Amino acid sequence: MQNTFLKTERLTLRYITQNDFEELKIILQDKDVMYAWEYDFTDKDVQEWIDKNLEFYKKCNLGYFIMSENKTGNIIGQSALIPDVIENNQYYEIGYILKKEYWHKGYATEAAKALVDYAFNTLHLNEVIFEIRPGNISSRKVAENLNAEICGKFIKNVRNKKMTHLIYKLFKSA
């Protein structure tokens, strides 16, 4: 398996490996970054995150990908194209988690756009979703910048906590 999944003008999205444990800890254990998740990742959770993504890669060649800047090589976060089931409906979800020092620089939008293009042009999907907490204004803006629109909401049970999520949907244009 080649390590690079996609490249954009400023970013490389690559497959997560076991060697990414320390970098993923920095991201997943930052309370400011993970505020919408409302729980703290332990080292065990970080390892389970890696294992889950390695399984996704085996099953469908999709999951969360490490995002790095092309110019510096710095790891700035993660972005995802991942299968998801919400209320018995199958979707493909776009996601993004960035280190705080890389917020508000257009990286999430750039990565999400590249993953949307991949979903529509390579996988030939007709739609993708963004699953976003109502109070996560920055993530909502990313979805809205790509012309995704709210089509519903659902309650997700995360560690025995009921959390409302909006479903933004983006359709492939004809």
Short mmCIF file of C-alpha atoms in Angstrom, two decimals, residues 37-161:
data_model
loop_
_atom_site.label_atom_id
_atom_site.label_comp_id
_atom_site.label_asym_id
_atom_site.label_seq_id
_atom_site.Cartn_x
_atom_site.Cartn_y
_atom_site.Cartn_z
CA TRP A 37 -16.21 15.10 21.33
CA GLU A 38 -16.63 15.94 25.03
CA TYR A 39 -14.21 13.32 26.31
CA ASP A 40 -10.51 12.91 26.80
CA PHE A 41 -8.64 10.34 24.75
CA THR A 42 -6.38 8.09 26.78
CA ASP A 43 -3.30 6.44 25.30
CA LYS A 44 -5.43 3.30 24.93
CA ASP A 45 -8.06 5.30 22.99
CA VAL A 46 -5.36 6.65 20.66
CA GLN A 47 -4.15 3.11 19.96
CA GLU A 48 -7.73 1.98 19.31
CA TRP A 49 -8.12 4.95 16.91
CA ILE A 50 -5.07 3.77 14.97
CA ASP A 51 -6.29 0.16 14.97
CA LYS A 52 -9.77 1.18 13.80
CA ASN A 53 -8.35 3.15 10.90
CA LEU A 54 -6.01 0.34 9.88
CA GLU A 55 -9.08 -1.92 9.74
CA PHE A 56 -10.98 0.65 7.63
CA TYR A 57 -8.04 0.78 5.20
CA LYS A 58 -8.13 -3.01 4.84
CA LYS A 59 -11.90 -3.11 4.35
CA CYS A 60 -12.46 -0.13 2.05
CA ASN A 61 -9.21 1.84 1.62
CA LEU A 62 -10.84 4.75 3.49
CA GLY A 63 -10.67 6.20 6.99
CA TYR A 64 -8.92 9.06 8.73
CA PHE A 65 -5.71 10.22 7.06
CA ILE A 66 -2.78 12.17 8.45
CA MET A 67 -2.66 15.68 6.98
CA SER A 68 0.74 17.29 6.50
CA GLU A 69 1.83 20.52 4.89
CA ASN A 70 3.63 19.97 1.60
CA LYS A 71 5.91 22.95 2.21
CA THR A 72 7.15 22.01 5.69
CA GLY A 73 6.19 18.36 6.10
CA ASN A 74 4.57 19.28 9.44
CA ILE A 75 1.68 17.10 10.55
CA ILE A 76 -1.24 19.48 11.02
CA GLY A 77 -4.14 17.13 11.70
CA GLN A 78 -6.34 14.45 10.20
CA SER A 79 -9.09 14.32 7.63
CA ALA A 80 -11.41 11.50 6.70
CA LEU A 81 -13.60 9.94 4.11
CA ILE A 82 -15.22 7.11 5.96
CA PRO A 83 -18.29 4.88 5.73
CA ASP A 84 -20.90 5.68 8.36
CA VAL A 85 -24.31 4.32 9.34
CA ILE A 86 -26.83 6.72 10.86
CA GLU A 87 -30.26 5.42 11.82
CA ASN A 88 -29.81 2.38 9.52
CA ASN A 89 -28.80 4.53 6.52
CA GLN A 90 -25.40 4.07 4.89
CA TYR A 91 -23.41 7.25 4.19
CA TYR A 92 -19.89 8.34 3.43
CA GLU A 93 -18.75 11.01 5.84
CA ILE A 94 -16.12 13.72 5.47
CA GLY A 95 -14.34 14.68 8.69
CA TYR A 96 -11.41 16.79 9.87
CA ILE A 97 -9.49 17.36 13.10
CA LEU A 98 -6.71 19.96 13.07
CA LYS A 99 -4.12 21.04 15.59
CA LYS A 100 -5.20 24.44 16.94
CA GLU A 101 -2.25 26.30 15.48
CA TYR A 102 -3.55 25.36 12.02
CA TRP A 103 -7.16 26.46 12.56
CA HIS A 104 -8.63 29.19 10.33
CA LYS A 105 -6.08 28.78 7.54
CA GLY A 106 -8.34 26.95 5.06
CA TYR A 107 -6.70 23.56 5.55
CA ALA A 108 -9.87 21.75 6.64
CA THR A 109 -11.75 23.13 3.64
CA GLU A 110 -8.92 22.20 1.27
CA ALA A 111 -8.73 18.64 2.59
CA ALA A 112 -12.53 18.24 2.67
CA LYS A 113 -12.84 19.50 -0.91
CA ALA A 114 -10.19 17.02 -2.09
CA LEU A 115 -12.00 14.18 -0.32
CA VAL A 116 -15.35 15.27 -1.77
CA ASP A 117 -13.78 15.28 -5.25
CA TYR A 118 -12.37 11.81 -4.60
CA ALA A 119 -15.75 10.55 -3.39
CA PHE A 120 -17.58 11.90 -6.43
CA ASN A 121 -15.01 11.35 -9.18
CA THR A 122 -13.16 8.20 -8.08
CA LEU A 123 -15.73 6.35 -5.98
CA HIS A 124 -18.63 7.69 -8.08
CA LEU A 125 -20.71 8.45 -5.01
CA ASN A 126 -23.72 10.73 -5.45
CA GLU A 127 -23.55 12.30 -1.99
CA VAL A 128 -21.40 12.70 1.09
CA ILE A 129 -22.25 13.93 4.56
CA PHE A 130 -20.63 15.94 7.31
CA GLU A 131 -21.68 14.91 10.84
CA ILE A 132 -21.23 18.03 13.00
CA ARG A 133 -22.18 19.12 16.51
CA PRO A 134 -24.48 22.19 16.36
CA GLY A 135 -22.06 24.33 18.39
CA ASN A 136 -19.03 23.51 16.25
CA ILE A 137 -19.26 26.68 14.15
CA SER A 138 -15.86 26.27 12.48
CA SER A 139 -16.69 22.76 11.23
CA ARG A 140 -20.10 23.93 10.10
CA LYS A 141 -18.45 26.72 8.08
CA VAL A 142 -16.22 24.18 6.32
CA ALA A 143 -19.27 22.16 5.23
CA GLU A 144 -21.16 25.31 4.23
CA ASN A 145 -18.18 26.61 2.23
CA LEU A 146 -18.44 23.45 0.14
CA ASN A 147 -22.20 24.07 -0.34
CA ALA A 148 -23.34 21.26 1.94
CA GLU A 149 -26.73 21.88 3.53
CA ILE A 150 -28.33 20.63 6.72
CA CYS A 151 -30.70 17.80 5.90
CA GLY A 152 -31.38 16.50 9.38
CA LYS A 153 -30.04 15.74 12.81
CA PHE A 154 -29.67 12.71 15.02
CA ILE A 155 -28.63 11.72 18.52
CA LYS A 156 -25.32 9.90 18.70
CA ASN A 157 -24.51 7.92 21.82
CA VAL A 158 -20.87 8.64 22.64
CA ARG A 159 -19.60 6.91 25.76
CA ASN A 160 -23.13 6.77 27.20
CA LYS A 161 -23.70 10.45 26.49
#
